[in-house]
Coordinates of C-alpha atoms in Angstrom, one line a residue:
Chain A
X1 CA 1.1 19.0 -39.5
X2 CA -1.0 18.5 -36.5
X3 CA -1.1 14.9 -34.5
X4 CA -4.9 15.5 -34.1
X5 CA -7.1 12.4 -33.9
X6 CA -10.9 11.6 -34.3
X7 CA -12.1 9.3 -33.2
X8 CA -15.8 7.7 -32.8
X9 CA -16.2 11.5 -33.9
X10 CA -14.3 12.6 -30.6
X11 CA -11.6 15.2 -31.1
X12 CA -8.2 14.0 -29.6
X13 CA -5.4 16.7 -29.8
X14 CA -2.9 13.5 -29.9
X15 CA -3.0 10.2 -30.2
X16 CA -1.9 9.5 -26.2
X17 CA -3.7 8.0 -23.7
X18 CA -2.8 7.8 -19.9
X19 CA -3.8 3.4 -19.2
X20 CA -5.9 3.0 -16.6
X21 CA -4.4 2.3 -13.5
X22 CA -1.3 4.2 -14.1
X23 CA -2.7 7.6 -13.6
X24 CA -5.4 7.9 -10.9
X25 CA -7.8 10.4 -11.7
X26 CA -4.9 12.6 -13.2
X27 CA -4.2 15.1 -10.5
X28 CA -1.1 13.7 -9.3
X29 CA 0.7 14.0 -12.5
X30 CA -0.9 17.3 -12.4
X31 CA 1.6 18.2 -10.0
X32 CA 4.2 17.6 -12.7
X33 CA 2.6 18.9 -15.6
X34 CA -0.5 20.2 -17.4
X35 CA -2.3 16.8 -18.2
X36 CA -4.0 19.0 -20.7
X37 CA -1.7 18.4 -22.8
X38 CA -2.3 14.6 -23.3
X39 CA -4.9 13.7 -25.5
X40 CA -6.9 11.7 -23.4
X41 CA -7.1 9.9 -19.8
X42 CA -8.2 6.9 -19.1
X43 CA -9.7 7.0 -15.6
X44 CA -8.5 4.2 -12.6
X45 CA -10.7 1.5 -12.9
X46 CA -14.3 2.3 -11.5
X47 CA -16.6 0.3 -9.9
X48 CA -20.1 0.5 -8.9
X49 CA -19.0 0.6 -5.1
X50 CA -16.3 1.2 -3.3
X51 CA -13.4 -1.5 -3.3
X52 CA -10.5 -1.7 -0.8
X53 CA -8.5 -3.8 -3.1
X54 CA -6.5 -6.6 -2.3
X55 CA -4.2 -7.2 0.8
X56 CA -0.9 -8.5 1.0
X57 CA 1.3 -7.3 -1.9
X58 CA 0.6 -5.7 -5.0
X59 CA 3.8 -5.0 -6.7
X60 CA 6.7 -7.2 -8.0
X61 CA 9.0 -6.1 -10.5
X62 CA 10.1 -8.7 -13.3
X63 CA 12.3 -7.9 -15.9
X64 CA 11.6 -5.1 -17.9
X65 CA 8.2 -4.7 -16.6
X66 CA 6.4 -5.2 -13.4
X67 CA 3.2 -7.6 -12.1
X68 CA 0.2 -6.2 -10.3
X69 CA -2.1 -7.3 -8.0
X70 CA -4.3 -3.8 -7.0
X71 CA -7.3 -5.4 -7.1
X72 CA -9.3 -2.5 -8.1
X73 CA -9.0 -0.4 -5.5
X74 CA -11.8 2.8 -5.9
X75 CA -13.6 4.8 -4.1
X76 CA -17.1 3.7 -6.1
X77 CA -18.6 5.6 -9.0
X78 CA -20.3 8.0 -7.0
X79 CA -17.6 9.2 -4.8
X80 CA -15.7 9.8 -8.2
X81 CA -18.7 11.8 -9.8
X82 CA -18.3 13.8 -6.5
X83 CA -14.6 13.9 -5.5
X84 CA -12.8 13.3 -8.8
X85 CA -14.5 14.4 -11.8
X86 CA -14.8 18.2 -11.1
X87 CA -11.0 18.4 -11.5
X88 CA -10.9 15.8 -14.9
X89 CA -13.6 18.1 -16.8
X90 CA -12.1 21.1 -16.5
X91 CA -9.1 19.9 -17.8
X92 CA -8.9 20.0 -22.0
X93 CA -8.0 16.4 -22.3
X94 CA -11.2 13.3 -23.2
X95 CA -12.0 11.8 -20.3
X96 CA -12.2 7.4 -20.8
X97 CA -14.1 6.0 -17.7
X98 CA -12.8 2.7 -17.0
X99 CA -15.9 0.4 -15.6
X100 CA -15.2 -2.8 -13.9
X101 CA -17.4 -4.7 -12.1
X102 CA -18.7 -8.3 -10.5
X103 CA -21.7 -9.3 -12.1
X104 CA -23.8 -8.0 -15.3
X105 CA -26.0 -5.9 -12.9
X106 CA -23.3 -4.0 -11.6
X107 CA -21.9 -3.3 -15.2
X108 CA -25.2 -1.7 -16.2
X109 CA -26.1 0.0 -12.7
X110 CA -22.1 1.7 -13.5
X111 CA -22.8 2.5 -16.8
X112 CA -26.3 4.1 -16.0
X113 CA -24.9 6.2 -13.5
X114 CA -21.9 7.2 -15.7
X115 CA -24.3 7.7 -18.7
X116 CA -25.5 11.0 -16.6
X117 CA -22.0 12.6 -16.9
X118 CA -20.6 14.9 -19.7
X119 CA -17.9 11.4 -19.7
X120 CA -17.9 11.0 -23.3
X121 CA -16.3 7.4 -23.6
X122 CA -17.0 4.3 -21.1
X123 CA -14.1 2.0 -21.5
X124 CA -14.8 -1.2 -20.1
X125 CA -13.2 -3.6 -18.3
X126 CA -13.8 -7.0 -18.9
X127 CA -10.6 -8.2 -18.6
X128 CA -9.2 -7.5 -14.9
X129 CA -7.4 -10.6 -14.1
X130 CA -7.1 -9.1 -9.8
X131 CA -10.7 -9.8 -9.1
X132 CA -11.8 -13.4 -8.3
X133 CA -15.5 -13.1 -9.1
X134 CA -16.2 -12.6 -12.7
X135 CA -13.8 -10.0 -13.7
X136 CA -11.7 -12.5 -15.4
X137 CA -14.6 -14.5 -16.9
X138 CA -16.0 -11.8 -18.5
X139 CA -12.6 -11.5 -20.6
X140 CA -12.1 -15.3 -21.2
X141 CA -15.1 -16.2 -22.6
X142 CA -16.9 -14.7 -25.7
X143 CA -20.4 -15.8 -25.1
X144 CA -19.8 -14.1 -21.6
X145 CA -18.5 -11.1 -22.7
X146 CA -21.1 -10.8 -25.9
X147 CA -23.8 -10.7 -22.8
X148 CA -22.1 -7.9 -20.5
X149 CA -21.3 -6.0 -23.4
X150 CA -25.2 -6.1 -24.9
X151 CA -26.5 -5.2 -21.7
X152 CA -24.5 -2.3 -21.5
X153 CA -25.1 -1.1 -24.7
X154 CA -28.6 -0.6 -23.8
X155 CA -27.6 1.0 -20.6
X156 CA -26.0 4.2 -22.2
X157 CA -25.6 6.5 -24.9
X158 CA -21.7 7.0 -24.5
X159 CA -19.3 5.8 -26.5
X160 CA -18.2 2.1 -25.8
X161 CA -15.2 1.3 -25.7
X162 CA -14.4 -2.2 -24.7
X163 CA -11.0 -3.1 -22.9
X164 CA -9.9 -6.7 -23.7
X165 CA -7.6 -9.4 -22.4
X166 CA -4.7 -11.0 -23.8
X167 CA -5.7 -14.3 -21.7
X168 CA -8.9 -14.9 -23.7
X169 CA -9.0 -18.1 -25.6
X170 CA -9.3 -16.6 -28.8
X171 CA -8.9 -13.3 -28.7
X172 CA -10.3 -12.3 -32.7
X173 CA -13.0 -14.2 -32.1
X174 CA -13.4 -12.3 -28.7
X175 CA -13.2 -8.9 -30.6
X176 CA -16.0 -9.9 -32.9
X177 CA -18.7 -11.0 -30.4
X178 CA -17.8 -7.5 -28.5
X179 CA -17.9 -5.5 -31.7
X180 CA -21.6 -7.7 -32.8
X181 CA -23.0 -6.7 -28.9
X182 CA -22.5 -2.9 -29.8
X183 CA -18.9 -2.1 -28.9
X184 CA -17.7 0.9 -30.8
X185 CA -14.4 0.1 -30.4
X186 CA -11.6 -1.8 -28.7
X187 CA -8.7 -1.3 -26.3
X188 CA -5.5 -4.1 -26.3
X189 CA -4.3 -5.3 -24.2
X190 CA -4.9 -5.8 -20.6
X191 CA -2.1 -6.9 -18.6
X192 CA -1.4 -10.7 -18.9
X193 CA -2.1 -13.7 -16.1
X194 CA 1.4 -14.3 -14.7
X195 CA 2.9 -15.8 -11.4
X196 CA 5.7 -15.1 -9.4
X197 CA 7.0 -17.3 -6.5
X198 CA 8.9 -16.7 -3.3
X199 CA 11.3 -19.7 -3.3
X200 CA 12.5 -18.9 0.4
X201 CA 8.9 -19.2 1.5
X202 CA 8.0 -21.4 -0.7
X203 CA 5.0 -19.6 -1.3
X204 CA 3.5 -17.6 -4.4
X205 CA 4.1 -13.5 -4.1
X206 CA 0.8 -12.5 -3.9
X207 CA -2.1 -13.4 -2.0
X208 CA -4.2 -14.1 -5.2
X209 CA -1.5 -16.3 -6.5
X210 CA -1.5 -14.8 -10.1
X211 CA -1.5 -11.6 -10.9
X212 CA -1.2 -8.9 -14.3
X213 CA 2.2 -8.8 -15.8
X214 CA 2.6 -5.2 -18.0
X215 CA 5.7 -3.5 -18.9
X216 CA 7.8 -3.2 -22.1
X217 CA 8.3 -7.1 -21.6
X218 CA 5.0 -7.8 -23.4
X219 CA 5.2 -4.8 -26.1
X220 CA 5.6 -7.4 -29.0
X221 CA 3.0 -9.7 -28.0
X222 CA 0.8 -6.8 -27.3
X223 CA 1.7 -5.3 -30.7
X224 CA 1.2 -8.6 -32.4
X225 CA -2.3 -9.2 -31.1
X226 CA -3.5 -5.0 -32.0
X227 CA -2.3 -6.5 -35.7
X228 CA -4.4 -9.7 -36.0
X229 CA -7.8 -8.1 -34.2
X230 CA -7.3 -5.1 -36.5
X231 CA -7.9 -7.3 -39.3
X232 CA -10.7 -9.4 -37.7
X233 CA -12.8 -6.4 -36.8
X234 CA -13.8 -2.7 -38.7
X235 CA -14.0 -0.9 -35.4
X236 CA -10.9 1.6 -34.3
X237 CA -8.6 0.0 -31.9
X238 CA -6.7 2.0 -28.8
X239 CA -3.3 0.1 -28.5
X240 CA -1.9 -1.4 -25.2
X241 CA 1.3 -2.8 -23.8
X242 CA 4.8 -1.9 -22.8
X243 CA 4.8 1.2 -24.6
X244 CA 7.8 3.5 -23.4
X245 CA 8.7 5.7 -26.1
X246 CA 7.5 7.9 -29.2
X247 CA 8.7 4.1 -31.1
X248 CA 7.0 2.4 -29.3
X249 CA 3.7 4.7 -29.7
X250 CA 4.0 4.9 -34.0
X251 CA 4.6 0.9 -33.9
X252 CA 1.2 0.3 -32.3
X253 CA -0.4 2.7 -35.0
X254 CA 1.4 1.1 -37.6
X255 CA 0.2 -2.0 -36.6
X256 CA -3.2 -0.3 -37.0
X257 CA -4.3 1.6 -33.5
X258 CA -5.7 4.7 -33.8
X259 CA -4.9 5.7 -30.2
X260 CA -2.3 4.2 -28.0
X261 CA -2.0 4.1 -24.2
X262 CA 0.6 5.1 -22.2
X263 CA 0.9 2.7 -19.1
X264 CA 3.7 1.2 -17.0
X265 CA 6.1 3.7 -18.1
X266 CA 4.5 6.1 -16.4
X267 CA 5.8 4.5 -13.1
X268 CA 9.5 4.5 -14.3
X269 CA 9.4 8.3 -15.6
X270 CA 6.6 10.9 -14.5
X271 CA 6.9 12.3 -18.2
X272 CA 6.7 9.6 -20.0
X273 CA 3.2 10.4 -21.5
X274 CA 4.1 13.7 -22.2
X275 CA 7.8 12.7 -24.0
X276 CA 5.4 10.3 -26.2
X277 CA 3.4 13.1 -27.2
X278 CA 6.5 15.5 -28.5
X279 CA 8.1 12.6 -29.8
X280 CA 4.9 11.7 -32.0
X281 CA 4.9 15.1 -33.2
X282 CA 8.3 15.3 -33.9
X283 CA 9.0 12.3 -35.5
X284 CA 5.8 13.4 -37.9
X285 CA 7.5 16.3 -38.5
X286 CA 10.4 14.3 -39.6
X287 CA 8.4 12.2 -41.9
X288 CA 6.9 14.9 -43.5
X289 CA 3.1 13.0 -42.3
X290 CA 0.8 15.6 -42.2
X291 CA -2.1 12.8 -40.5
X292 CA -1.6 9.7 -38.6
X293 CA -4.2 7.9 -40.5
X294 CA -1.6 8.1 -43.1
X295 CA 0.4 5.4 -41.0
X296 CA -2.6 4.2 -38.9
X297 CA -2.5 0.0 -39.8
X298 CA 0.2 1.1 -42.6
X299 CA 2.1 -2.2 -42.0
X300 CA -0.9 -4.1 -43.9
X301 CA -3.7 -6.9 -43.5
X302 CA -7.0 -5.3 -43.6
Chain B
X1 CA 4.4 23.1 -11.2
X2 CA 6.6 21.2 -9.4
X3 CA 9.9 19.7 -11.2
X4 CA 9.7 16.3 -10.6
X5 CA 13.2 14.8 -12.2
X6 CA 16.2 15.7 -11.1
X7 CA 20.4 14.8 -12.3
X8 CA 22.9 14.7 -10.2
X9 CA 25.8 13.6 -10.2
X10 CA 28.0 11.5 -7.7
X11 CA 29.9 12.9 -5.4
X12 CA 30.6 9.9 -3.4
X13 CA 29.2 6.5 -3.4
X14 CA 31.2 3.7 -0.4
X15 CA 29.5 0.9 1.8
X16 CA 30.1 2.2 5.4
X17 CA 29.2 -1.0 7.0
X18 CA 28.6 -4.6 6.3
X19 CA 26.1 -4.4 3.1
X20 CA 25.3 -0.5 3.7
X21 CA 26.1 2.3 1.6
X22 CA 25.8 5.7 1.7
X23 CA 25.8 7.9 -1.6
X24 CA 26.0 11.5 -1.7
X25 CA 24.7 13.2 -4.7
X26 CA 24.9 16.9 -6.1
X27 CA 22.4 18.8 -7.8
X28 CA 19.3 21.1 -7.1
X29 CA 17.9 19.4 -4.2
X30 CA 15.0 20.0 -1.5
X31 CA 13.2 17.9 0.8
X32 CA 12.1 17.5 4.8
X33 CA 13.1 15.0 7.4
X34 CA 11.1 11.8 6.6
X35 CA 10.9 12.9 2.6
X36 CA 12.4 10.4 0.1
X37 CA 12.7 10.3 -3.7
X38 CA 12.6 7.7 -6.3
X39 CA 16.3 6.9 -7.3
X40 CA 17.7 5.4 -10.4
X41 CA 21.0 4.9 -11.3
X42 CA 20.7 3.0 -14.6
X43 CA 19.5 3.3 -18.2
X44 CA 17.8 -0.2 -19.2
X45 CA 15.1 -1.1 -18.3
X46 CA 15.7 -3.9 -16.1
X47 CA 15.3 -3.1 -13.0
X48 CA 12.4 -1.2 -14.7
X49 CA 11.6 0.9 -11.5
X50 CA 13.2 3.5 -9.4
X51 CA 13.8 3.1 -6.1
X52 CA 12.6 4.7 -3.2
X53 CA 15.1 6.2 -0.9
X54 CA 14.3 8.4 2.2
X55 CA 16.9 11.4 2.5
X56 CA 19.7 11.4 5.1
X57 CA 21.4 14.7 4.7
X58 CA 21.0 17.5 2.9
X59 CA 23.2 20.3 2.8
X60 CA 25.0 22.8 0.2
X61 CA 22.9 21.3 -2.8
X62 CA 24.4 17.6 -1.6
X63 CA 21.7 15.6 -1.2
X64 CA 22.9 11.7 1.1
X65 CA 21.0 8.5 1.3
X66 CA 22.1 5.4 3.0
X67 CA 20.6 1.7 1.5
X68 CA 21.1 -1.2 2.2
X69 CA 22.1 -3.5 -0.5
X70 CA 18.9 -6.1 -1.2
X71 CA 18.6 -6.8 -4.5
X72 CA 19.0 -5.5 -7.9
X73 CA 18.0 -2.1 -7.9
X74 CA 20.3 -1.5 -5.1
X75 CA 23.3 -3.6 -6.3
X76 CA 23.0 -1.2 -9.6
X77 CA 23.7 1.7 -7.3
X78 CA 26.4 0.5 -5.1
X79 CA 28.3 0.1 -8.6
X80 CA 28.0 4.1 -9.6
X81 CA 31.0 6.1 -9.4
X82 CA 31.6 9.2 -8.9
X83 CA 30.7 11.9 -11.1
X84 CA 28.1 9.4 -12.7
X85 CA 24.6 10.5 -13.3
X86 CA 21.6 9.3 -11.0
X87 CA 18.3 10.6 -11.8
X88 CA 16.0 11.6 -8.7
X89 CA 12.1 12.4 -8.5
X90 CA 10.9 14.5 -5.5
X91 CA 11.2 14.8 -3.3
X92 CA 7.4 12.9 -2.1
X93 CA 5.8 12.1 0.3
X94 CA 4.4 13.8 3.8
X95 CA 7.9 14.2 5.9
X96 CA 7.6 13.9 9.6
X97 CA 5.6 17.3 11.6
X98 CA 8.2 18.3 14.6
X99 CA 7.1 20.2 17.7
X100 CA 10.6 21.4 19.1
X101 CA 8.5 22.0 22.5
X102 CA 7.4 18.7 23.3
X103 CA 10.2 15.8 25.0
X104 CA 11.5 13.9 21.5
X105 CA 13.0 10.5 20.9
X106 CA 13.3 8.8 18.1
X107 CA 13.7 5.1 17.7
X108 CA 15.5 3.1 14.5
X109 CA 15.6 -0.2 13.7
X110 CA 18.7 -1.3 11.5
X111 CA 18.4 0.6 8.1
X112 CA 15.4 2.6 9.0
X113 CA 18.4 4.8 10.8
X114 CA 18.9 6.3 7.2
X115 CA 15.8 9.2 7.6
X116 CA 16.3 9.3 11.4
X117 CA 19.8 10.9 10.9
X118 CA 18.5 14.0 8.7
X119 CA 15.7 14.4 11.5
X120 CA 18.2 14.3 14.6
X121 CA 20.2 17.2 12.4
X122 CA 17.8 19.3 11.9
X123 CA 16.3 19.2 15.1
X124 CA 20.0 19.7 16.3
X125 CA 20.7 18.0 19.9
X126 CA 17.1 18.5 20.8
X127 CA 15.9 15.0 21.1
X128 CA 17.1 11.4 22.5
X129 CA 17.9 8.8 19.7
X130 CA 17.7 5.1 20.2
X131 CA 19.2 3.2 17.4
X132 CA 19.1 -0.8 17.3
X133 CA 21.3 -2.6 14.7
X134 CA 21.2 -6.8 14.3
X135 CA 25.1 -7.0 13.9
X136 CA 27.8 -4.0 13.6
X137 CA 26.3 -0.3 14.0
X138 CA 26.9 2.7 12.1
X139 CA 26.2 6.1 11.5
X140 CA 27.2 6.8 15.3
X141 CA 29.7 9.9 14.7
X142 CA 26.2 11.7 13.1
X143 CA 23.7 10.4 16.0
X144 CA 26.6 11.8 18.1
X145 CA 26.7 15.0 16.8
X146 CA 22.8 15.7 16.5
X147 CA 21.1 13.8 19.1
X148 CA 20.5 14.8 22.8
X149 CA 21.4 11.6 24.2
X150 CA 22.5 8.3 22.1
X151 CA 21.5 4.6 23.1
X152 CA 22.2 1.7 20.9
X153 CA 21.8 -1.5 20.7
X154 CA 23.1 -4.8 18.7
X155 CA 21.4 -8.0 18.6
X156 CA 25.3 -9.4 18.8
X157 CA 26.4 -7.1 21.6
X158 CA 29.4 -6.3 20.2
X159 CA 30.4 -3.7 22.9
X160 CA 26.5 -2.0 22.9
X161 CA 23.3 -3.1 24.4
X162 CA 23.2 -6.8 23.2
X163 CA 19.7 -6.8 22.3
X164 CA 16.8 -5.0 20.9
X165 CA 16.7 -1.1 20.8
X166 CA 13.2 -1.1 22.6
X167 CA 14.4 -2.7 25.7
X168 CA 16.2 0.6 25.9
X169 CA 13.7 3.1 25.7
X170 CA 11.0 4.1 28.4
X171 CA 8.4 5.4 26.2
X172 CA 7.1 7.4 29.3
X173 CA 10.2 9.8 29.8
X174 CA 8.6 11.1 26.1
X175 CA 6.0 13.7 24.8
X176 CA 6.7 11.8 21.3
X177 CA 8.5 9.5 19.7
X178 CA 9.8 9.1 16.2
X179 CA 10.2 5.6 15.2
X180 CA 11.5 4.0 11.6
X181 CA 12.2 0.4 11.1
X182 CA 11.4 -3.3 10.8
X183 CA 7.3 -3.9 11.9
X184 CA 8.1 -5.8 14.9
X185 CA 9.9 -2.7 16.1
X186 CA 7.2 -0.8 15.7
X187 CA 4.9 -2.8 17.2
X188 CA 6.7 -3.2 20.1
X189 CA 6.7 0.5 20.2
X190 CA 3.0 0.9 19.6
X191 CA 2.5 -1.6 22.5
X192 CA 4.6 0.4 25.1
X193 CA 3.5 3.7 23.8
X194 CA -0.5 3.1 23.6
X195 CA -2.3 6.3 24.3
X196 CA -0.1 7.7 26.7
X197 CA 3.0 9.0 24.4
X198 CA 2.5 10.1 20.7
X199 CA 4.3 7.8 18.3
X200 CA 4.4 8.5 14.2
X201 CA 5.6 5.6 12.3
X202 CA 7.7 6.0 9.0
X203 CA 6.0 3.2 6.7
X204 CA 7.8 1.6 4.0
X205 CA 6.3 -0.8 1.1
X206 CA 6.9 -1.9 -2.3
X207 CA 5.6 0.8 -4.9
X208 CA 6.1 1.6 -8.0
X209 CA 5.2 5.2 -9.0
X210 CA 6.2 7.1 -5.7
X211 CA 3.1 9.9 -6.3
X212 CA 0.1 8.2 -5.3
X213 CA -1.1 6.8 -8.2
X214 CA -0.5 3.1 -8.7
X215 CA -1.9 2.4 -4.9
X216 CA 1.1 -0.3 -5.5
X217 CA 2.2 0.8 -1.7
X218 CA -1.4 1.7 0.4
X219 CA -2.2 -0.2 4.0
X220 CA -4.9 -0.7 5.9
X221 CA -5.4 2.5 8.2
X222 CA -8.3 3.1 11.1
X223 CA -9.4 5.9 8.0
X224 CA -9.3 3.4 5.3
X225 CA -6.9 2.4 2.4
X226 CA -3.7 5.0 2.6
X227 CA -1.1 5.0 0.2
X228 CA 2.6 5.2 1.9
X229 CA 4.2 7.3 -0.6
X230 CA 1.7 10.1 -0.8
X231 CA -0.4 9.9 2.2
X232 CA 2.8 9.1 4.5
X233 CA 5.2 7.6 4.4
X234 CA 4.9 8.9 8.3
X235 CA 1.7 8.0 9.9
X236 CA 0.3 8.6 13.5
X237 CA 0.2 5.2 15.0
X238 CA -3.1 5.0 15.9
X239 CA -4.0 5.1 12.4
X240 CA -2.1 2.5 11.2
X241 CA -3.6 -0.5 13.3
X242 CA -0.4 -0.9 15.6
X243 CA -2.4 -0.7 19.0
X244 CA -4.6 -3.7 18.1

């Protein structure tokens, strides 16, 4: 028994991901333990330059779960080639960049410059609901997405993964015009378009009014949608959303993910991503499943 | 590698003053003056996050915070009794740099007394404390027995200063001063202090992973985006835009 995973050809040595966002560029958790030991990261959203982020606040805890309003804070691609990828590749873990951006052009001038790194997987973002130009947009829409997504294609050579919202208007029909503009595969979900309001000041809490709700709060909705794009596309999907145990994990591959993502629950416990991975192996163990791809989408559909 | 979680259990948990409580916890604990850890005192997952307390005492593998009670997270803690379990990680962040040599005071506003006691001990009798409370102080038998000198003040009088704690102070009898509190304070503090006495700052903000790597807590500093869990939560003032 071994919880290895390949994927687009890429050896995982378990099916867990650290989300972007939740993680940095891994060497905080480093301080904890080996991140090594996960099979993948997926890096803090990246953007062509540097972005301060948002002002005013960017946390607010709901129940079970928590909203976020970051805002994409980075310090550009470049810096990160520099500053932060040294440490990531010489860690034994795959290394997802996570590319945001603001227009087309800057999604191809990203994945151009990440295309020159030994990165072997561009995740992209399409889908940050904190950025008022485009971000959004890009995840909405389908004919907006099928356009970033084609142009990227053509800008690299890496594996493309692309990172879609839960607030697009239909979200199988979203999956298709990624998978038809190239995509290799598809991560679910991104965090969903919430609002919270301060009824003393009469005022929303953040500056940008709404703001991304994750958290095991939206684990079924999250696990629902992984099961209905599974079936409208033939492309591996990494599953997202309010995933906080080893349960949690096998559900999503179940419901037909190949690779999940740890996210919010690395706030509440630095281990989290690491208890996933023993739990997955252990619960194998258990089962007697020598492969996940013997559970992988076991649940049914396509 | 560090071990970031820690059990302990409670030793004793009481309100020592209208709405704050101090608990005392035992277990394997470290952590400087100005260091806090992420405290959770429940299973469930709502309130999903821990909460991030700065450290008041420690001593004898005891480890004290004081909190006031504001919502949830708090209101779960007040409620654990002793010999309960509370899970801790850290201790984080930067902790306040002390030169014994230089002339010390350090200035609190209400709750943001709770780190300033754990300083004033371990820098025993050597510096000047100035606390300022809006109604009925407390912690005064520890600023008593650790500070140099003790001024307080109440916005209701009650007996003390009736006031603000920075009508008290003269920033120029000072090398440096230590200041924790509400923003206002700290302005104030910043204004009287400019570039003639050294003043760090003991941020506070919402976050949500207490290691640096949700950027759920940074602020705007003269050196760009800082993050007050990892980066702080004590800053030098003129970083953190104070003298503007």
């Amino acid at each position: 028994m071994n919880s290895t995973v390949e994927f687009l050809g890429i050896n995982f040595k378990n099916p867990v991901i650290a989300a972007s966002g939740t993680f940095g560029y891994g060497k905080e958790y480093d301080e904890y333990f080996d991140i090594s030991i996960l099979g993948g990261i997926s890096t803090k959203g990246l953007t062509l330059h540097e972005k301060i982020g948002n002002l005013g606040r960017r946390i607010y805890e709901t129940p079970s779960g928590l909203m976020n309003s970051i805002g994409l804070q980075n310090p550009g691609i470049n810096r990160f080639i520099e500053d932060e990828l040294p440490f990531l590749l010489k860690k034994d873990i795959v290394i997802l960049a996570n590319l945001g951006g603001d227009s087309i052009e800057e999604y191809v001038l990203g994945a151009k410059k990440l295309d020159e790194t030994d990165i072997p997987i561009i995740e992209l973002n399409i889908s940050c609901p904190n950025v008022k130009e485009g971000g959004m947009a890009f995840g909405i829409d389908e004919k907006v997405a099928y356009e970033v997504v084609k142009e990227v294609r053509m800008a690299t050579k890496k594996k493309l993964v692309v990172k879609l919202s839960p607030n697009a208007k239909d979200i199988s029909k979203m999956a298709q015009a990624c998978v038809k503009a190239g995509a290799d595969a598809l991560s679910l979900v991104n965090t969903f378009n919430a609002l919270a309001i301060d009824i003393n000041k009469r005022k929303p809490i953040f500056n940008n009014i709404t703001a991304g709700l994750s958290g095991p709060c939206i684990k079924p909705i999250a696990l629902r949608i992984v099961y209905e794009v599974k079936k409208a596309v033939d492309v591996p999907i990494i599953g997202i959303g309010g995933i906080m145990d080893y349960e949690d994990a096998i559900e999503f591959i179940m419901a037909g993910a190949t690779l999940i993502q740890v996210g919010s629950a690395n706030f509440r416990d630095i281990y989290a991503s690491k208890k996933i991975v023993e739990g997955i192996e252990e619960f194998m163990k258990k089962e007697k499943i020598s492969n996940l791809k013997e559970i992988t989408g076991i649940i049914g559909g396509k | 590698m560090k071990e970031g979680n820690i059990e302990c259990n409670v030793i004793d948990n009481r309100e020592i003053a209208n709405n704050i409580y101090k608990i005392t916890l035992r277990g394997h604990v470290l952590g400087n003056p100005g260091q806090f850890y992420m405290v959770r005192a429940w299973n469930g997952l709502d309130p999903f996050l821990s909460r991030p307390l700065s450290i008041s005492d420690i001593q004898d593998k005891q480890i004290s915070f004081v909190y006031e009670l504001r919502g949830k997270g708090t209101k779960e803690l007040a409620s654990i009794k002793t010999e309960e379990l509370v899970q801790l990680t850290g201790p984080l962040g930067n902790g306040f740099t002390v030169n014994e040599n230089l002339k010390s005071a350090v200035v609190s506003g209400g709750i943001g007394i709770a780190p300033m006691i754990y300083l004033l001990k371990k820098y025993h009798k050597n510096m000047d404390m100035y606390a300022g409370f809006r109604a009925e102080p407390y912690l005064i038998d520890e600023c008593l027995a650790h500070s140099n000198n003790l001024y307080i003040a109440s916005e209701e009088g009650l007996g003390w200063h009736k006031g603000l704690v920075t009508e008290l102070i003269n920033v120029d009898d000072y090398d440096v001063i230590y200041a924790c509190g509400p923003e206002p304070m700290l302005k104030a503090i910043a204004k009287m202090a400019q570039n003639k006495t050294m003043l760090y700052v003991s941020m506070e903000n919402y976050m949500a992973c207490g290691i640096g790597s949700c950027l759920g807590c940074t602020i705007q500093t003269r050196d760009g985006m800082k993050r007050v869990c990892k980066d702080g939560p004590v800053f030098d003032a003129k970083e953190v835009y104070f003298y503007e």
